[in-house]
CSV table of C-alpha atoms and ligand atoms in Angstrom, one decimal:
chain,number,residue,atom,x,y,z
A,288,MET,CA,0.0,0.0,0.0
A,289,GLN,CA,1.2,3.5,-0.8
A,290,ASN,CA,2.6,5.3,2.3
A,291,TYR,CA,1.6,9.0,1.7
A,292,ALA,CA,3.5,10.1,4.8
A,293,ASP,CA,6.7,9.3,2.8
A,294,LEU,CA,5.6,11.5,0.0
A,295,GLU,CA,5.0,14.5,2.2
A,296,HIS,CA,8.6,15.7,2.1
A,297,ARG,CA,9.4,14.8,-1.6
A,298,PRO,CA,10.0,17.7,-3.9
A,299,ARG,CA,7.1,18.4,-6.2
A,300,ILE,CA,8.2,19.4,-9.7
A,301,VAL,CA,6.7,22.7,-10.8
A,302,ARG,CA,7.2,24.7,-14.0
A,303,ILE,CA,8.3,28.3,-13.7
A,304,GLN,CA,5.6,30.6,-15.0
A,305,GLU,CA,7.4,33.9,-14.8
A,306,VAL,CA,10.8,35.3,-13.8
A,307,LYS,CA,10.7,39.0,-12.8
A,308,GLU,CA,13.8,41.1,-12.4
A,309,GLU,CA,13.4,43.1,-9.2
A,310,THR,CA,17.0,44.5,-9.2
A,311,PRO,CA,20.1,43.4,-11.2
A,312,THR,CA,20.9,40.8,-8.4
A,313,VAL,CA,17.4,39.9,-7.2
A,314,LYS,CA,14.7,38.0,-9.2
A,315,SER,CA,11.2,36.8,-8.3
A,316,ILE,CA,10.3,33.4,-9.6
A,317,VAL,CA,6.6,32.6,-10.0
A,318,PHE,CA,5.2,29.1,-10.2
A,319,ARG,CA,1.9,27.2,-9.6
A,320,ASP,CA,1.7,24.8,-6.7
A,321,ASP,CA,-1.5,23.9,-4.8
A,322,ARG,CA,0.2,23.5,-1.4
A,323,CYS,CA,2.2,26.8,-1.7
A,324,SER,CA,-1.0,28.6,-2.6
A,325,LYS,CA,-2.3,27.6,0.8
A,326,GLY,CA,0.9,28.6,2.7
A,327,LYS,CA,1.0,31.3,5.3
A,328,PRO,CA,3.0,34.5,5.4
A,329,GLY,CA,6.5,33.9,6.9
A,330,GLN,CA,6.6,30.2,5.9
A,331,PHE,CA,9.4,28.9,3.7
A,332,VAL,CA,9.8,26.3,1.0
A,333,MET,CA,12.9,24.2,0.1
A,334,ILE,CA,13.6,24.8,-3.6
A,335,TRP,CA,15.5,22.1,-5.4
A,336,ILE,CA,17.5,23.3,-8.4
A,337,PRO,CA,18.0,20.2,-10.5
A,338,GLY,CA,21.7,19.0,-10.6
A,339,MET,CA,22.7,21.7,-8.2
A,340,ASP,CA,21.4,22.1,-4.6
A,341,GLU,CA,18.3,22.6,-2.5
A,342,VAL,CA,17.9,26.0,-0.7
A,343,PRO,CA,15.4,27.5,1.7
A,344,MET,CA,13.4,30.5,0.4
A,345,SER,CA,10.5,32.5,2.0
A,346,LEU,CA,7.3,32.4,0.1
A,347,SER,CA,7.1,36.0,-1.3
A,348,LEU,CA,3.9,35.5,-3.2
A,349,ILE,CA,1.1,33.2,-1.9
A,350,GLY,CA,-1.8,32.1,-4.1
A,351,ARG,CA,-2.4,35.3,-6.1
A,352,ASN,CA,-4.5,34.0,-9.1
A,353,GLY,CA,-3.3,30.5,-8.2
A,354,ASN,CA,0.4,31.6,-8.4
A,355,SER,CA,3.0,31.5,-5.7
A,356,GLY,CA,6.6,32.7,-5.7
A,357,ILE,CA,10.0,33.3,-4.2
A,358,THR,CA,12.3,36.3,-4.4
A,359,VAL,CA,15.9,35.3,-4.7
A,360,ARG,CA,19.1,37.3,-4.2
A,361,MET,CA,22.2,35.9,-6.0
A,362,ARG,CA,24.6,34.9,-3.4
A,363,GLY,CA,26.4,31.6,-4.2
A,364,GLU,CA,26.1,28.8,-6.8
A,365,ALA,CA,22.5,27.7,-6.1
A,366,THR,CA,21.0,31.2,-6.0
A,367,LYS,CA,22.9,32.2,-9.1
A,368,ALA,CA,21.6,29.1,-10.9
A,369,LEU,CA,18.1,29.8,-9.7
A,370,CYS,CA,18.3,33.4,-10.9
A,371,ALA,CA,19.5,32.2,-14.4
A,372,MET,CA,16.4,30.0,-14.8
A,373,LYS,CA,13.7,31.0,-17.4
A,374,ALA,CA,10.0,30.6,-17.6
A,375,GLY,CA,9.1,27.1,-18.7
A,376,GLU,CA,12.0,25.5,-16.8
A,377,GLN,CA,11.3,23.2,-13.8
A,378,ILE,CA,12.3,23.3,-10.1
A,379,GLY,CA,11.4,21.1,-7.1
A,380,VAL,CA,9.4,22.5,-4.2
A,381,ARG,CA,9.0,21.0,-0.6
A,382,GLY,CA,6.9,22.7,2.0
A,383,PRO,CA,5.6,25.2,2.9
A,384,TYR,CA,7.2,24.6,6.3
A,385,GLY,CA,7.6,26.3,9.6
A,386,THR,CA,5.9,28.9,11.7
A,387,TYR,CA,4.2,32.0,10.3
A,388,PHE,CA,3.4,35.6,11.2
A,389,ASN,CA,0.3,35.9,13.3
A,390,VAL,CA,-2.1,38.8,12.9
A,391,GLY,CA,-4.4,39.4,15.8
A,392,GLN,CA,-6.5,42.2,17.2
A,393,GLU,CA,-3.6,44.7,17.2
A,394,THR,CA,-4.3,47.7,15.0
A,395,LYS,CA,-1.1,49.8,14.8
A,396,LEU,CA,1.6,47.7,13.2
A,397,LEU,CA,5.2,48.3,12.3
A,398,LEU,CA,6.8,46.1,9.6
A,399,ALA,CA,10.5,46.3,8.8
A,400,GLY,CA,12.3,44.5,6.0
A,401,GLY,CA,16.0,44.7,5.4
A,402,GLY,CA,17.2,43.7,1.9
A,403,THR,CA,15.5,40.6,0.6
A,404,GLY,CA,14.0,40.1,4.2
A,405,ILE,CA,11.0,42.1,2.9
A,406,ALA,CA,10.2,39.0,0.8
A,407,ALA,CA,9.0,37.2,3.9
A,408,LEU,CA,6.8,40.1,4.9
A,409,ALA,CA,5.2,40.9,1.5
A,410,PRO,CA,2.5,38.2,1.7
A,411,LEU,CA,1.7,39.5,5.2
A,412,ILE,CA,1.4,43.1,4.0
A,413,GLU,CA,-1.0,41.9,1.3
A,414,LEU,CA,-3.3,39.9,3.5
A,415,PRO,CA,-6.9,41.2,3.2
A,416,ILE,CA,-7.1,41.7,7.1
A,417,MET,CA,-4.2,44.2,6.8
A,418,ARG,CA,-6.6,46.7,5.1
A,419,LYS,CA,-8.2,47.3,8.5
A,420,LYS,CA,-4.8,48.0,10.1
A,421,ASP,CA,-2.8,51.1,10.5
A,422,SER,CA,0.5,49.9,9.2
A,423,THR,CA,3.9,51.5,8.8
A,424,ILE,CA,6.3,49.6,6.5
A,425,VAL,CA,10.0,50.3,6.5
A,426,ILE,CA,12.1,48.9,3.7
A,427,GLY,CA,15.8,49.3,3.7
A,428,ALA,CA,18.6,48.6,1.2
A,429,ARG,CA,22.1,49.7,0.6
A,430,LYS,CA,21.2,51.8,-2.4
A,431,LYS,CA,18.2,52.7,-4.6
A,432,ALA,CA,18.9,50.0,-7.2
A,433,GLU,CA,18.6,47.4,-4.4
A,434,LEU,CA,15.2,48.4,-3.0
A,435,ILE,CA,12.6,45.9,-4.0
A,436,TYR,CA,8.8,45.9,-4.1
A,437,LEU,CA,8.5,49.7,-3.9
A,438,ASN,CA,5.9,49.7,-6.7
A,439,ARG,CA,4.2,46.6,-5.4
A,440,PHE,CA,3.6,48.3,-2.0
A,441,LYS,CA,2.8,51.7,-3.5
A,442,ALA,CA,-0.1,50.0,-5.4
A,443,LEU,CA,-1.6,49.1,-2.1
A,444,HIS,CA,-1.7,52.7,-0.8
A,445,PRO,CA,-5.3,53.6,-2.0
A,446,MET,CA,-6.6,50.4,-0.3
A,447,LYS,CA,-5.5,51.0,3.2
A,448,LYS,CA,-4.0,53.1,5.9
A,449,MET,CA,-0.4,52.5,5.0
A,450,ARG,CA,2.7,54.5,5.4
A,451,LEU,CA,5.7,53.4,3.3
A,452,ILE,CA,9.2,54.5,4.4
A,453,ALA,CA,12.3,53.6,2.3
A,454,THR,CA,15.8,53.9,3.6
A,455,THR,CA,19.1,53.6,1.8
A,456,ASP,CA,22.5,53.4,3.4
A,457,ASP,CA,24.0,55.8,0.7
A,458,GLY,CA,21.0,58.2,0.6
A,459,SER,CA,20.2,57.5,-3.1
A,460,TYR,CA,16.5,57.1,-2.2
A,461,GLY,CA,14.3,57.9,0.8
A,462,ILE,CA,15.9,58.4,4.2
A,463,LYS,CA,19.7,58.1,4.3
A,464,GLY,CA,20.8,55.5,6.9
A,465,LEU,CA,19.9,52.1,8.3
A,466,ALA,CA,16.4,50.8,8.4
A,467,SER,CA,17.0,49.8,12.0
A,468,SER,CA,17.7,53.4,13.0
A,469,VAL,CA,14.4,54.6,11.5
A,470,VAL,CA,12.6,51.7,13.2
A,471,ASN,CA,14.1,52.5,16.5
A,472,THR,CA,13.1,56.2,16.2
A,473,LEU,CA,9.6,55.2,15.3
A,474,LEU,CA,9.4,52.8,18.3
A,475,GLU,CA,10.5,55.6,20.6
A,476,LYS,CA,8.1,58.2,19.2
A,477,GLU,CA,5.0,56.2,18.5
A,478,ARG,CA,3.0,53.5,20.2
A,479,PHE,CA,2.8,50.4,18.1
A,480,ASP,CA,0.9,47.2,19.0
A,481,MET,CA,3.2,44.8,17.2
A,482,THR,CA,6.5,44.9,15.3
A,483,TYR,CA,7.2,42.4,12.5
A,484,ALA,CA,10.7,42.2,11.0
A,485,CYS,CA,12.9,40.2,8.6
A,486,GLY,CA,16.4,41.1,7.5
A,487,PRO,CA,20.0,41.0,8.7
A,488,GLU,CA,20.1,39.5,12.2
A,489,LEU,CA,22.0,42.5,13.6
A,490,MET,CA,19.2,44.7,12.4
A,491,MET,CA,16.7,42.5,14.1
A,492,LYS,CA,18.7,42.4,17.4
A,493,THR,CA,18.7,46.2,17.5
A,494,VAL,CA,15.0,46.3,16.8
A,495,LEU,CA,14.3,43.6,19.4
A,496,ASP,CA,16.2,45.6,22.1
A,497,ALA,CA,14.3,48.8,21.2
A,498,ALA,CA,10.9,47.1,21.1
A,499,GLN,CA,11.5,45.3,24.4
A,500,LYS,CA,12.5,48.6,26.0
A,501,MET,CA,9.2,50.1,24.9
A,502,GLY,CA,7.2,46.9,25.8
A,503,ILE,CA,6.1,46.2,22.2
A,504,PRO,CA,5.8,42.6,21.2
A,505,VAL,CA,7.7,41.4,18.1
A,506,GLN,CA,7.6,38.6,15.5
A,507,PHE,CA,10.8,38.1,13.6
A,508,SER,CA,11.7,35.7,10.7
A,509,LEU,CA,15.2,34.3,11.2
A,510,GLU,CA,17.7,32.7,8.8
A,511,ARG,CA,20.2,30.0,9.5
A,512,ILE,CA,21.9,27.4,7.2
A,513,PHE,CA,19.1,24.9,6.5
A,514,LYS,CA,19.9,21.4,5.1
A,515,CYS,CA,16.9,19.1,5.8
A,516,GLY,CA,14.4,21.9,6.5
A,517,VAL,CA,12.4,19.6,8.7
A,518,GLY,CA,14.1,19.5,12.1
A,519,ILE,CA,16.4,16.4,11.6
A,520,CYS,CA,20.0,17.5,10.8
A,521,GLY,CA,20.5,20.3,13.4
A,522,SER,CA,22.4,22.6,11.0
A,523,CYS,CA,19.9,25.4,11.9
A,524,SER,CA,20.3,25.3,15.7
A,525,LEU,CA,19.8,28.5,17.6
A,526,GLY,CA,20.0,27.9,21.4
A,527,GLN,CA,17.4,25.2,22.2
A,528,TYR,CA,15.6,25.8,18.9
A,529,ARG,CA,15.9,24.4,15.4
A,530,VAL,CA,15.0,27.4,13.2
A,531,CYS,CA,13.4,25.3,10.5
A,532,ARG,CA,11.0,23.6,12.9
A,533,ASP,CA,10.5,26.0,15.7
A,534,GLY,CA,10.7,29.0,13.4
A,535,PRO,CA,11.5,30.7,11.1
A,536,VAL,CA,9.1,33.1,12.7
A,537,PHE,CA,9.9,33.7,16.4
A,538,SER,CA,8.3,35.9,19.0
A,539,GLY,CA,10.4,38.2,21.2
A,540,ASP,CA,9.6,35.9,24.2
A,541,MET,CA,11.1,32.9,22.4
A,542,LEU,CA,14.3,34.9,21.6
A,543,GLN,CA,14.6,36.2,25.2
A,544,GLY,CA,17.8,34.7,26.7
A,545,ILE,CA,19.1,33.2,23.5
A,546,SER,CA,22.7,34.4,23.7
A,547,GLU,CA,23.5,33.4,20.1
A,548,PHE,CA,20.8,35.7,18.6
A,549,GLY,CA,22.6,38.6,16.9
A,550,LYS,CA,26.0,37.2,17.8
A,551,THR,CA,26.8,33.8,16.3
A,552,LYS,CA,25.5,31.3,13.8
A,553,ARG,CA,26.7,28.0,12.3
A,554,ASP,CA,28.5,27.9,8.9
A,555,SER,CA,27.7,25.1,6.4
A,556,ALA,CA,30.2,22.8,8.1
A,557,GLY,CA,28.5,23.4,11.5
A,558,ARG,CA,31.2,25.6,13.0
A,559,ILE,CA,30.1,28.4,15.2
A,560,ILE,CA,31.0,31.8,13.6
A,561,PRO,CA,30.3,35.4,14.4
A,562,ILE,CA,27.2,36.9,12.6
B,9,FAD,C1,14.0,30.4,6.3
B,9,FAD,C2,14.9,31.0,5.2
B,9,FAD,C3,14.3,31.9,4.3
B,9,FAD,C4,15.1,32.4,3.3
B,9,FAD,N1,14.5,33.2,2.4
B,9,FAD,C5,15.3,33.8,1.4
B,9,FAD,C6,14.6,34.6,0.4
B,9,FAD,O1,13.4,34.9,0.4
B,9,FAD,N2,15.4,35.1,-0.6
B,9,FAD,C7,16.8,34.9,-0.6
B,9,FAD,O2,17.4,35.4,-1.5
B,9,FAD,N3,17.4,34.1,0.3
B,9,FAD,C8,16.7,33.6,1.3
B,9,FAD,N4,17.3,32.8,2.2
B,9,FAD,C9,18.7,32.6,2.2
B,9,FAD,C10,19.1,31.5,1.1
B,9,FAD,O3,18.6,30.3,1.5
B,9,FAD,C11,20.6,31.5,0.9
B,9,FAD,O4,21.0,32.7,0.4
B,9,FAD,C12,21.0,30.3,0.0
B,9,FAD,O5,20.8,29.1,0.6
B,9,FAD,C13,22.4,30.5,-0.5
B,9,FAD,O6,22.7,29.4,-1.3
B,9,FAD,P1,23.9,29.5,-2.4
B,9,FAD,O7,24.3,28.1,-2.8
B,9,FAD,O8,23.5,30.5,-3.5
B,9,FAD,O9,25.0,30.2,-1.6
B,9,FAD,P2,26.1,29.5,-0.7
B,9,FAD,O10,27.3,29.3,-1.6
B,9,FAD,O11,25.6,28.4,0.0
B,9,FAD,O12,26.4,30.7,0.3
B,9,FAD,C14,26.8,32.0,-0.2
B,9,FAD,C15,26.9,32.9,1.1
B,9,FAD,O13,25.7,33.1,1.7
B,9,FAD,C16,25.7,32.6,3.1
B,9,FAD,N5,24.5,31.8,3.3
B,9,FAD,C17,24.1,30.7,2.8
B,9,FAD,N6,22.9,30.3,3.3
B,9,FAD,C18,22.5,31.2,4.2
B,9,FAD,C19,21.4,31.4,5.0
B,9,FAD,N7,20.4,30.5,5.1
B,9,FAD,N8,21.4,32.5,5.8
B,9,FAD,C20,22.4,33.4,5.8
B,9,FAD,N9,23.5,33.3,5.0
B,9,FAD,C21,23.6,32.2,4.2
B,9,FAD,C22,26.9,31.6,3.1
B,9,FAD,O14,27.5,31.5,4.4
B,9,FAD,C23,27.9,32.3,2.1
B,9,FAD,O15,28.6,33.4,2.7
B,9,FAD,C24,16.5,32.2,3.2
B,9,FAD,C25,17.1,31.4,4.2
B,9,FAD,C26,16.3,30.8,5.2
B,9,FAD,C27,16.9,29.9,6.2
B,10,FES,S1,17.7,22.4,8.6
B,10,FES,FE1,17.9,20.4,9.5
B,10,FES,S2,17.3,20.6,11.5
B,10,FES,FE2,16.8,22.6,10.6
């Protein structure tokens, strides 16, 4: 008899529908997959690039007209190969896996995405329930050419109470400086009910400290090196957690007392290295 449990974690082969250039080094890859279209904001998928590798990616598009997608920054071999793929080619998809961003009764929200970290937040920002919220979105990048989704979020403006703030390290667009500095100033001056963030861990550590000082709860999406993606191999350990299974979305309470957060991580050989 067929054991369907065994099939649960096998990659499903999907055909790429569209490849969109977000910046010269970041591409969004759109595909159709029933399970992904039922995924939740903040969850990730394991993407298999045939003949190359399998890498974790946040779902950056969930079920829009039946389409789902990921947004990939070229970093090493696998992400470069993924970014070179064209519509019509095939990739493997496992998941969606992991915890997700929760939206409750809170009304005034702060959402901060650094670099491609905004990919994990985009499906959250686009949830229908967010139209009823008063949200401030901060997106940061090193320079204007690296800012992603500006037009995607600007298109939401008429629909809801939404403030969009862009920051660039070199001042080529929006506010000059780090997204975390803007977020910290906002946290000091205004009263938010919840802060969501995804980006470089040092940014999130700074935001966590500021939010906790003001007594504001947080939900952060974290990255570690993932191999299995399902809690078996331990390559994604963070304190007592396995980021793939207990995260990638963590509350501030979960991160409280985790001395590694914002300081160290494991490299692909499992060695502990500074962030
Ligand atoms: C839950 C999760 C969600 C992610 N979502 C996205 C996403 O939406 N878009 C995106 O572009 N990337 C995302 N990543 C990161 C992505 O998985 C890595 O960039 C990718 O695995 C690198 O593979 P590579 O072979 O191209 O590079 P490699 O040759 O493996 O690595 C290149 C460089 O990137 C570093 N690196 C590799 N993997 C990671 C990682 N997981 N975290 C931090 N540094 C890493 C390596 O140490 C090395 O310095 C996510 C990672 C996780 C864990
Ligand atoms: S990636 Fe294997 S335990 Fe998390």
